[in-house]
XYZ file of C-alpha atoms in Angstrom:
497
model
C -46.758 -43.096 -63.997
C -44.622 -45.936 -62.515
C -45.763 -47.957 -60.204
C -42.869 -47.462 -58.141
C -43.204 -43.778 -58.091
C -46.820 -43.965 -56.597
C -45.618 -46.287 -54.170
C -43.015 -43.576 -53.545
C -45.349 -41.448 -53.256
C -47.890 -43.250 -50.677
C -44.433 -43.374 -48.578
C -44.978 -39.419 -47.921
C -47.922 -39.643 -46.419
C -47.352 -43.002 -44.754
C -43.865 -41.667 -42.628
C -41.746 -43.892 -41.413
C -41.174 -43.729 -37.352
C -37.883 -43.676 -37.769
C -37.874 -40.471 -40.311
C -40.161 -39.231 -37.777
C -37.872 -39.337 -35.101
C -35.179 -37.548 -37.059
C -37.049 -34.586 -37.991
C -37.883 -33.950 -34.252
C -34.276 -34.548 -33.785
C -33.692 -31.788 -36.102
C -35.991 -29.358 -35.145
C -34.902 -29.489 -31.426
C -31.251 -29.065 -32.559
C -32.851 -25.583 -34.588
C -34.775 -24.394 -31.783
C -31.424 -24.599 -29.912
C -29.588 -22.707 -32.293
C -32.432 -20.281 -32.798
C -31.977 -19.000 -28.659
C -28.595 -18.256 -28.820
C -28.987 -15.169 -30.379
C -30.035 -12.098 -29.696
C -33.762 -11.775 -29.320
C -33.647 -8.293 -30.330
C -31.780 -9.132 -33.759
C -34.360 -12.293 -34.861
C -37.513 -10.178 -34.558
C -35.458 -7.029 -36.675
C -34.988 -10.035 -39.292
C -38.714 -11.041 -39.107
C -39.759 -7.938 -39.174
C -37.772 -7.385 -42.412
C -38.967 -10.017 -44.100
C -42.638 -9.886 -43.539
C -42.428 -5.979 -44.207
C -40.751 -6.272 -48.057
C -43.101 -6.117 -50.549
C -43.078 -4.941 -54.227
C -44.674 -2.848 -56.847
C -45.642 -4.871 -59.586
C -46.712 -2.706 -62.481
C -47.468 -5.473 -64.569
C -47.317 -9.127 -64.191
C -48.640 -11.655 -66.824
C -47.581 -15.609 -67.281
C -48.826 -16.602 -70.549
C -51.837 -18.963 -71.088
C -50.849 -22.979 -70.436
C -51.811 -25.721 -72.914
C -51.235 -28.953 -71.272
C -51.428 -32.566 -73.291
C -51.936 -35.033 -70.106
C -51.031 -39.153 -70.455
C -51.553 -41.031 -67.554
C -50.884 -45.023 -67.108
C -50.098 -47.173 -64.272
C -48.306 -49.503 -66.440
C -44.948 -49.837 -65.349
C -42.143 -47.999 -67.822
C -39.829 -50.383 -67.347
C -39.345 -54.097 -68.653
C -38.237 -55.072 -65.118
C -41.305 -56.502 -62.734
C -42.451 -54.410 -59.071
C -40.732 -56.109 -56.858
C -43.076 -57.481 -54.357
C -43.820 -55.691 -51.038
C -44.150 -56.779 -47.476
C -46.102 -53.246 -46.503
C -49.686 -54.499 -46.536
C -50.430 -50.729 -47.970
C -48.391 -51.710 -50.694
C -49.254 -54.627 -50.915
C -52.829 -54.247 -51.420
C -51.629 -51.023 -53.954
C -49.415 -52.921 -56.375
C -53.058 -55.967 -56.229
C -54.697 -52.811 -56.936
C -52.817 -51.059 -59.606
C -52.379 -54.323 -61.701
C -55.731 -55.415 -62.391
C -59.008 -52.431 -61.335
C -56.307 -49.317 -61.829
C -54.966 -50.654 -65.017
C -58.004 -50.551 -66.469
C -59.749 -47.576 -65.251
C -57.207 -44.979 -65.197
C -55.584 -44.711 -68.283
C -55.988 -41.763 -69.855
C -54.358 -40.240 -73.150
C -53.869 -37.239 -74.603
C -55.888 -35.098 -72.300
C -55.871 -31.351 -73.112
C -55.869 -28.556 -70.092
C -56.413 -25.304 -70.946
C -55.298 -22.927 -68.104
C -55.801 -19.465 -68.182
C -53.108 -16.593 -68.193
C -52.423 -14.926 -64.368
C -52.357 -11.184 -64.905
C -51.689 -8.477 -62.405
C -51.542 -4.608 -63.184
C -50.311 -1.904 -60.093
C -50.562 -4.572 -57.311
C -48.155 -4.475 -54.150
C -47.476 -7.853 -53.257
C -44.535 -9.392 -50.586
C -42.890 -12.612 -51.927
C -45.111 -14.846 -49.962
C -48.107 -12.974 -51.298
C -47.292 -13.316 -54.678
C -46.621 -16.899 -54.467
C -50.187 -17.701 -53.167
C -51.799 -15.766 -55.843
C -50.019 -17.565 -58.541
C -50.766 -21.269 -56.812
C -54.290 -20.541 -55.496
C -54.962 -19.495 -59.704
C -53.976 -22.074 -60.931
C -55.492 -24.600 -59.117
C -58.699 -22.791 -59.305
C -58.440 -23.142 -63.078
C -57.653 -27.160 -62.440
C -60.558 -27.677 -60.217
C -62.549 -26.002 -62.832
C -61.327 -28.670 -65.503
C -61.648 -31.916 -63.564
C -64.570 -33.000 -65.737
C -61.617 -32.664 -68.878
C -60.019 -35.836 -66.702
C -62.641 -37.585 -66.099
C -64.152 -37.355 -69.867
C -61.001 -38.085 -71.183
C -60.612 -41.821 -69.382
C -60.088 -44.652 -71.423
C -62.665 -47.155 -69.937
C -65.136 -43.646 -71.282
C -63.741 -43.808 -74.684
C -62.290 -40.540 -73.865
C -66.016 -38.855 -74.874
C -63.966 -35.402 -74.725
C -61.448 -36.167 -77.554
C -65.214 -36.889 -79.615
C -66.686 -34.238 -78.804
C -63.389 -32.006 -79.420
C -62.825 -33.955 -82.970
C -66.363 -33.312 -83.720
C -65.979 -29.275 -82.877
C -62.832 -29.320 -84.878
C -64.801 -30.616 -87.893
C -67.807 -28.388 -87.591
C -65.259 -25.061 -87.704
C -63.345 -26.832 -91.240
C -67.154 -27.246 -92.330
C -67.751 -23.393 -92.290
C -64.091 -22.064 -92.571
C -62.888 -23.960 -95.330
C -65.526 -22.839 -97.606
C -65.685 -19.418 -96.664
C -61.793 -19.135 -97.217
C -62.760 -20.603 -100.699
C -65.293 -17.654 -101.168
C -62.669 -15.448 -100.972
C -60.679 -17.038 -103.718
C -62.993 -17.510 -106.235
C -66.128 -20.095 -106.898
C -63.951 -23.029 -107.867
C -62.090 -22.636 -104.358
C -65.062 -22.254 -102.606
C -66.383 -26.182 -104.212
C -62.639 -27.342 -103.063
C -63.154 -25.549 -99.730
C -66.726 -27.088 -98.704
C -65.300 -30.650 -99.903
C -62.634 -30.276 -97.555
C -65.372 -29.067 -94.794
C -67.581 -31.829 -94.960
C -64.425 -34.736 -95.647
C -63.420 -33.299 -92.324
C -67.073 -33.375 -91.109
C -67.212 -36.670 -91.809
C -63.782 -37.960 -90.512
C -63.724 -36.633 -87.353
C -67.011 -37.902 -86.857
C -66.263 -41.695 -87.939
C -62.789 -41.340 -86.606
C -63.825 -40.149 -83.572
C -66.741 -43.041 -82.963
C -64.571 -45.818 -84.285
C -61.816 -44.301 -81.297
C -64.265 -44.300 -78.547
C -64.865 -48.037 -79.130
C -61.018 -48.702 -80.173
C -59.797 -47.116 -76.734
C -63.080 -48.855 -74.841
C -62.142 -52.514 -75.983
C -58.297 -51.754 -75.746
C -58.727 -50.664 -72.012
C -60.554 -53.717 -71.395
C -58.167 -56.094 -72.943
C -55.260 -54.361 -70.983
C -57.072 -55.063 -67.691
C -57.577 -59.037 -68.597
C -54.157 -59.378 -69.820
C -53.349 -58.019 -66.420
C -55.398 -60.682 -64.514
C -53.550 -63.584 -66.776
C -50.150 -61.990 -64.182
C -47.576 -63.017 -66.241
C -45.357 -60.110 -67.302
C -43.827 -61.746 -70.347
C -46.955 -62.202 -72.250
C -48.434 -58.294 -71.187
C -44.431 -57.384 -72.479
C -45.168 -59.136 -75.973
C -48.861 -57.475 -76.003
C -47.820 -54.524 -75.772
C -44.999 -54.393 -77.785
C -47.229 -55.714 -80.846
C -50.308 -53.267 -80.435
C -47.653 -50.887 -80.316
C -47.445 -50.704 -84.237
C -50.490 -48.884 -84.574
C -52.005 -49.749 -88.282
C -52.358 -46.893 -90.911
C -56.085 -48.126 -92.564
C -58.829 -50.655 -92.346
C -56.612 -53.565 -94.189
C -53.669 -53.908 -91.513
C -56.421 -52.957 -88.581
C -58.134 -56.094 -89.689
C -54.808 -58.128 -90.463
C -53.646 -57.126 -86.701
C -56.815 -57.652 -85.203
C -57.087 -61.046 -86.203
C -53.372 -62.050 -85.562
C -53.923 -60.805 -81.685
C -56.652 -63.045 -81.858
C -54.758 -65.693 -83.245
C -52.105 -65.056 -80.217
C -54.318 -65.157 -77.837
C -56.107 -68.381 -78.766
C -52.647 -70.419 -79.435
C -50.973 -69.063 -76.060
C -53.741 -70.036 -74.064
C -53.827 -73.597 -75.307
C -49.983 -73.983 -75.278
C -49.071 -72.055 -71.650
C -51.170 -74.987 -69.724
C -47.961 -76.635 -70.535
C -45.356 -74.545 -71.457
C -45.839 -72.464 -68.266
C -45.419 -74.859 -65.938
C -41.942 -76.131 -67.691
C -40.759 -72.870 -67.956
C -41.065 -72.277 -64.406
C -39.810 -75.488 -63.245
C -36.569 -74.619 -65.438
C -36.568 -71.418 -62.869
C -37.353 -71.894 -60.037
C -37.747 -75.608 -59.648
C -40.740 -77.101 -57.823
C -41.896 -73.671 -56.375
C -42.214 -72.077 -60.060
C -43.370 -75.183 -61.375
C -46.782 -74.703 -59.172
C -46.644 -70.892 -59.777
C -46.396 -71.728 -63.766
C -49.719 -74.167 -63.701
C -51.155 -71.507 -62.034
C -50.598 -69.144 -64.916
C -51.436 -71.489 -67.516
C -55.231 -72.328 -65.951
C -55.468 -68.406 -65.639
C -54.045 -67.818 -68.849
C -56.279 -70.425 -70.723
C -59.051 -67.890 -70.222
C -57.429 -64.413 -70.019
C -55.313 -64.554 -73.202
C -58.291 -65.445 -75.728
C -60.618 -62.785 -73.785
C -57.978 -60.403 -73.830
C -57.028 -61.624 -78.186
C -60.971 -61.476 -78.556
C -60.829 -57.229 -77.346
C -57.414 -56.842 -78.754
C -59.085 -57.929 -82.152
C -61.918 -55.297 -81.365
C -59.688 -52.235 -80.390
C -57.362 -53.239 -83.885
C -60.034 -53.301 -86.082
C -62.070 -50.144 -84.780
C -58.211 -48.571 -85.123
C -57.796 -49.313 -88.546
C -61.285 -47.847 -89.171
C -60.015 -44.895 -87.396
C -56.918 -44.251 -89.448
C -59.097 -45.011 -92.652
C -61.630 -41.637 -91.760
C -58.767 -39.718 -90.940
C -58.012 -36.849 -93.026
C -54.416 -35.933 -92.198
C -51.585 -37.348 -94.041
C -49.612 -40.426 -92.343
C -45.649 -40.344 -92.839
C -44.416 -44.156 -93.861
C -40.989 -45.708 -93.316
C -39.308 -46.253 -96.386
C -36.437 -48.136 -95.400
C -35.634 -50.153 -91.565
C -34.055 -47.790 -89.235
C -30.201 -47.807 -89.288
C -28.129 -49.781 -86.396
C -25.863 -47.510 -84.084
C -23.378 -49.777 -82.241
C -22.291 -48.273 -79.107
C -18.731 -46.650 -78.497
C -18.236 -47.079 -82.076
C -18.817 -43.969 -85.227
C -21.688 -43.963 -87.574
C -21.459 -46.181 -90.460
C -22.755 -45.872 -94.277
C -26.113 -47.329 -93.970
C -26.628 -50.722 -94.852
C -29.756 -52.026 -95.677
C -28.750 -55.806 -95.117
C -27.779 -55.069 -91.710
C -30.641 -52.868 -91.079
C -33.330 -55.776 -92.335
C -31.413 -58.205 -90.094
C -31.455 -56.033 -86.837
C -35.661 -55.570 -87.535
C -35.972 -59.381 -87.638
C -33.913 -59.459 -84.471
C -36.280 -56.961 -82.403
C -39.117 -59.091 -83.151
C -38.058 -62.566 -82.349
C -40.107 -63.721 -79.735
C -42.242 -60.307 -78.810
C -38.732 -58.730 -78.779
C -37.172 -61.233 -76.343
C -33.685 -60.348 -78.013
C -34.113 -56.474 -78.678
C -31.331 -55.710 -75.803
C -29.140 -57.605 -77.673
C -26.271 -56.584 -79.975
C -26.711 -57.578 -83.883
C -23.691 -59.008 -85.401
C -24.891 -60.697 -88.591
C -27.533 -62.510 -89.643
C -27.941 -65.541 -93.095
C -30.812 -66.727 -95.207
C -31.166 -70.526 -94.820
C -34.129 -71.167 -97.161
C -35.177 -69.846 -100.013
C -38.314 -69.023 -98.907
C -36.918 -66.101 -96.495
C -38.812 -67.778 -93.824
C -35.928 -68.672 -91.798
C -32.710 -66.835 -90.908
C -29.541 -67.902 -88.763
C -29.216 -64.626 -86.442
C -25.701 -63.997 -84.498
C -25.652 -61.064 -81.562
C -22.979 -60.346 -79.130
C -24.250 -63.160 -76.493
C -26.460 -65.465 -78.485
C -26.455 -67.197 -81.627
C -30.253 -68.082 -82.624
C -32.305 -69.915 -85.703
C -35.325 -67.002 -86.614
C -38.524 -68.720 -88.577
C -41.797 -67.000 -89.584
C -44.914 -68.476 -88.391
C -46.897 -69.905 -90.797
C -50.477 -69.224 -88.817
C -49.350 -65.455 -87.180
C -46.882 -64.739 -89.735
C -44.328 -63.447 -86.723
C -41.412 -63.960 -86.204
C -40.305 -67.083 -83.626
C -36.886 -68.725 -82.711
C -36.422 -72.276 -83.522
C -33.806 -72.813 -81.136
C -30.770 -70.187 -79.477
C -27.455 -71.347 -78.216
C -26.318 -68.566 -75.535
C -22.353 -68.451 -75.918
C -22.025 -69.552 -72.208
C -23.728 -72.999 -72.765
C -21.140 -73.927 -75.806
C -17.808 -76.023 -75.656
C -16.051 -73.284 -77.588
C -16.109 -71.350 -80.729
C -17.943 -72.953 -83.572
C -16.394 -74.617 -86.018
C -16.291 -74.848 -89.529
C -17.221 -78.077 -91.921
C -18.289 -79.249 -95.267
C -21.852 -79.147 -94.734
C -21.944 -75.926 -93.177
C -21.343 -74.339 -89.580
C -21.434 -76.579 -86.382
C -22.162 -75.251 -82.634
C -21.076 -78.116 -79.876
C -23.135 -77.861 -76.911
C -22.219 -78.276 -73.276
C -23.308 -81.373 -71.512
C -26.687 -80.344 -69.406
C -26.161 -80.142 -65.368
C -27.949 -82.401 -62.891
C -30.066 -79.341 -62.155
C -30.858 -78.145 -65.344
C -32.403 -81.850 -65.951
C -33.831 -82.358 -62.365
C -37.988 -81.972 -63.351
C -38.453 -84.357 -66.341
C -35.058 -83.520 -68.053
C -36.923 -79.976 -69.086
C -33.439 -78.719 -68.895
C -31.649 -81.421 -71.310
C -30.823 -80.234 -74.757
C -29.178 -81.431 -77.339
C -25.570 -82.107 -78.009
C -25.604 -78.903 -80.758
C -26.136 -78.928 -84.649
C -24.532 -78.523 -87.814
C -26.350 -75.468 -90.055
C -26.292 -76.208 -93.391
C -24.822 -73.269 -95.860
C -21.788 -72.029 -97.776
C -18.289 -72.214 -96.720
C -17.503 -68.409 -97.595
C -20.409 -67.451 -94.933
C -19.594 -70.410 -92.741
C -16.485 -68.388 -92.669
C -17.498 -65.178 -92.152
C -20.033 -65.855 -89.129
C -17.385 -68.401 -87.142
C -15.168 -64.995 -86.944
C -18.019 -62.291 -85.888
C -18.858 -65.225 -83.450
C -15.545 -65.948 -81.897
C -14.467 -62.249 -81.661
C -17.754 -61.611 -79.377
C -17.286 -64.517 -77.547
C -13.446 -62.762 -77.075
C -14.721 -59.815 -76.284
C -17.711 -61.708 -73.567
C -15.109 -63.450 -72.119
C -13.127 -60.546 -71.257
C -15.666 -58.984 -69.225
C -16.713 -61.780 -67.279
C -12.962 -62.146 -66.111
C -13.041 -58.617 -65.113
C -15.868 -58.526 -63.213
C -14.913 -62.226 -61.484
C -11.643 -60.076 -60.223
C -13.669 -57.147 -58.863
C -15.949 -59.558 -57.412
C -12.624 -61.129 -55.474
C -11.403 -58.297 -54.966
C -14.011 -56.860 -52.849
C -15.234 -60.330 -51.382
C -11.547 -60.002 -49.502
C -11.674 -56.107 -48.814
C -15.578 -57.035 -47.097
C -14.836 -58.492 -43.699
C -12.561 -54.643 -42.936
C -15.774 -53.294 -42.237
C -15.909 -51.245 -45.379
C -19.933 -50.882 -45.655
C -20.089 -49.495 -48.768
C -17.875 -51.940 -50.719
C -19.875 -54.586 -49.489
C -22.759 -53.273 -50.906
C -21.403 -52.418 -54.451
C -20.092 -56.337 -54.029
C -23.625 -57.584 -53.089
C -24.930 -55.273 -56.649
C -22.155 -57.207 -58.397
């Protein structure tokens, strides 16, 4: 659930006076319109209506299997916006720390029974509360199925239902053997007890993955810096397939979480003095003291919850599908290509710069600059940017990115390789200890056939970037002048502009 839904939400039984007002409006202006007529006519309608009723011979809605997910993680990459309301207020404080952690829930299983009828006479309004007041009889009678299935529990209902699931394959599986012959049967009760056994394990080793992964999503909350909860998420999102990469992830979170705590005492207040200037300055020193402790806590359960994954996956009995190849890019507005593996390697690298910093953008083309294949020259629609692996993490990180806006023009092409010419830096760019300086551009060593190649995929984007920002610029004038006529709604989609 979003957290701007459940604010949504609160605002239906919080009603604004205003609303309020309206709706008495309304129902005066009904009331009204309800006299005029004939008194004689509106009880002959009444009377009609609560007087039809129907002969059901048979009525039956089918049983309801229902997998329930429930976060208060926001959906979207874009922040809550802050809230004045102190309801909300104290909701959105509430929701990002305490609800974070103890209600997620995942894949939750509600079983409701099927609503039968047989030669029943029932009027619309009837039938409609024996439906509802079912159902939610059969919900009220599962609420322990919620609560059991919490992630701060371990979700002690997925063991025991893993655990149930392996006890039937103990006795089934051999006795469908039995029928076959005596050979099947020895297949059949190795099958029951390697199910046995893996739900078991499985099941354990998920109670205390989903316990310490719960618990590391509710410090990385505290640490209140979406970027870094972005970049968690996004890498526990590759879940691993056996113990090996549980381990290997485990210890890079840890890794993470040790190494961004050090470096955001200082990189957080520089970034936010590049942002905001002295006001995100303080607001950045107050994330990196926070995040000095939340981000290795929150690395050290990460670690936990990896690990106790990969021992998960390892017991597991079913079959796990692998990617043989990267996905294939689809570039918008245009047709479907013949796959290309090159491109498709470069656009993976790409989405995992930085956490996925750059996954919005557009891939263009990308070059090997050392032979090691540890770092790569990447060119999107709006940025050019230098891609190295880190030695420690063994991610990948950008060396430095050049955002078409902030060069002189297109690049240019020389002996030694590719050059980018930077803009000179602005007096408020540089304004808290030059954080905003950079230099004058570089020269990227590498053929002169590529060098080629990427100067043209560059300067047809930077075309194509241009032309946009032009059109917009004339909309933008356009309804700047058509504003002061009163037109409300222009103004608006000017302000959104």
């Amino acid at each position: 659930l979003d957290q701007v839904f459940i604010k949504n939400l609160i605002g239906l039984f919080v009603p604004d006076e205003e609303d309020e007002l309206k709706d008495y409006v309304n129902a005066f202006a009904n009331d009204m319109n309800y006299i005029q007529g004939s008194l004689m006519d509106s009880s002959a309608i009444q009377a009609a209506k609560d007087d039809v009723k129907n002969f059901y011979d048979y009525i039956h809605l089918s049983p309801i299997k229902l997998h329930l997910s429930l976060s208060l993680q926001s959906s979207s990459d874009q922040s809550v916006s802050p809230s004045h309301n102190p309801i909300n207020l104290a909701m959105d404080t509430f929701l990002q720390t305490v609800g974070v952690t103890i209600m997620d829930v995942q894949d939750v299983v509600f079983k409701l029974n099927a609503f039968q009828r047989e030669h029943k006479l029932y009027s619309q309004e009837t039938l409609q509360s024996e439906v509802v007041t079912h159902y939610w009889s059969q919900g009220i009678k599962q609420v322990y199925v919620l609560i059991l299935g919490l992630d701060v529990l371990g979700n002690p209902f997925g063991l025991i239902r893993g655990i149930g699931q392996g006890v039937t394959d103990l006795f089934y599986e051999p006795y469908q053997g039995l029928v076959q012959g005596p050979n099947e049967f020895a297949e059949g009760l190795a099958l029951g007890f390697r199910s046995l056994f893996g739900h078991a394990v499985g099941g354990f080793a998920g109670v205390c993955s989903r316990i310490t992964g719960t618990l590391g999503k509710g410090v990385a909350a505290l640490s209140f810096d979406d970027d870094f909860r972005k970049k968690r998420r996004k890498h526990l999102s590759d879940k691993p397939t056996d113990m090996k990469g549980g381990v290997k992830q485990g210890a890079k979170s840890l890794g993470k979480g040790l190494l961004e705590g050090l470096t955001g005492v200082v990189s957080q207040p520089i970034q936010g003095a590049r942002k905001d200037g002295f006001k995100g300055l303080m607001m950045g020193a107050g994330k990196g003291v926070a995040g000095l402790v939340t981000r290795p806590a929150a690395g050290v359960f990460d670690m936990a919850s990896s690990t106790f994954e990969g021992i998960k996956q390892a017991a597991d009995t079913a079959d796990t599908v692998k990617r043989v190849r990267p996905p294939r890019i689809l570039y918008q507005g245009e047709t479907i290509k013949p796959y290309s593996l090159e491109e498709a390697a470069g656009n993976c690298i790409l989405k995992d710069v930085d956490g996925g910093k750059f996954a919005t953008r557009t891939y263009l083309c990308h070059l090997m600059l050392t032979p090691d294949s540890r770092h790569f020259l990447l060119a999107t629609d709006s940025c050019v940017l230098c891609a190295r692996k880190s030695d420690m993490l063994g991610n990948w990180e950008s060396a430095w990115v050049y955002e078409y806006g902030d060069l002189i023009g297109p690049p240019s092409v020389r002996s030694e390789g590719i050059q980018f010419l930077l803009k000179p830096p602005t007096k408020t760019e540089s304004k808290f200890w030059n954080v905003g300086n950079k230099s004058q551009g570089k020269i990227v060593p590498m053929p002169l056939r590529e060098a080629e190649a990427i100067k043209g995929k560059i300067e047809r984007a930077m075309r194509k970037l241009a032309k946009v920002v032009i059109f917009f610029f004339n909309i933008t004038i356009i309804l700047t002048s058509l504003a002061p006529l009163g037109i409300g709604k222009i103004y608006r989609v000017e302000n959104t502009l």
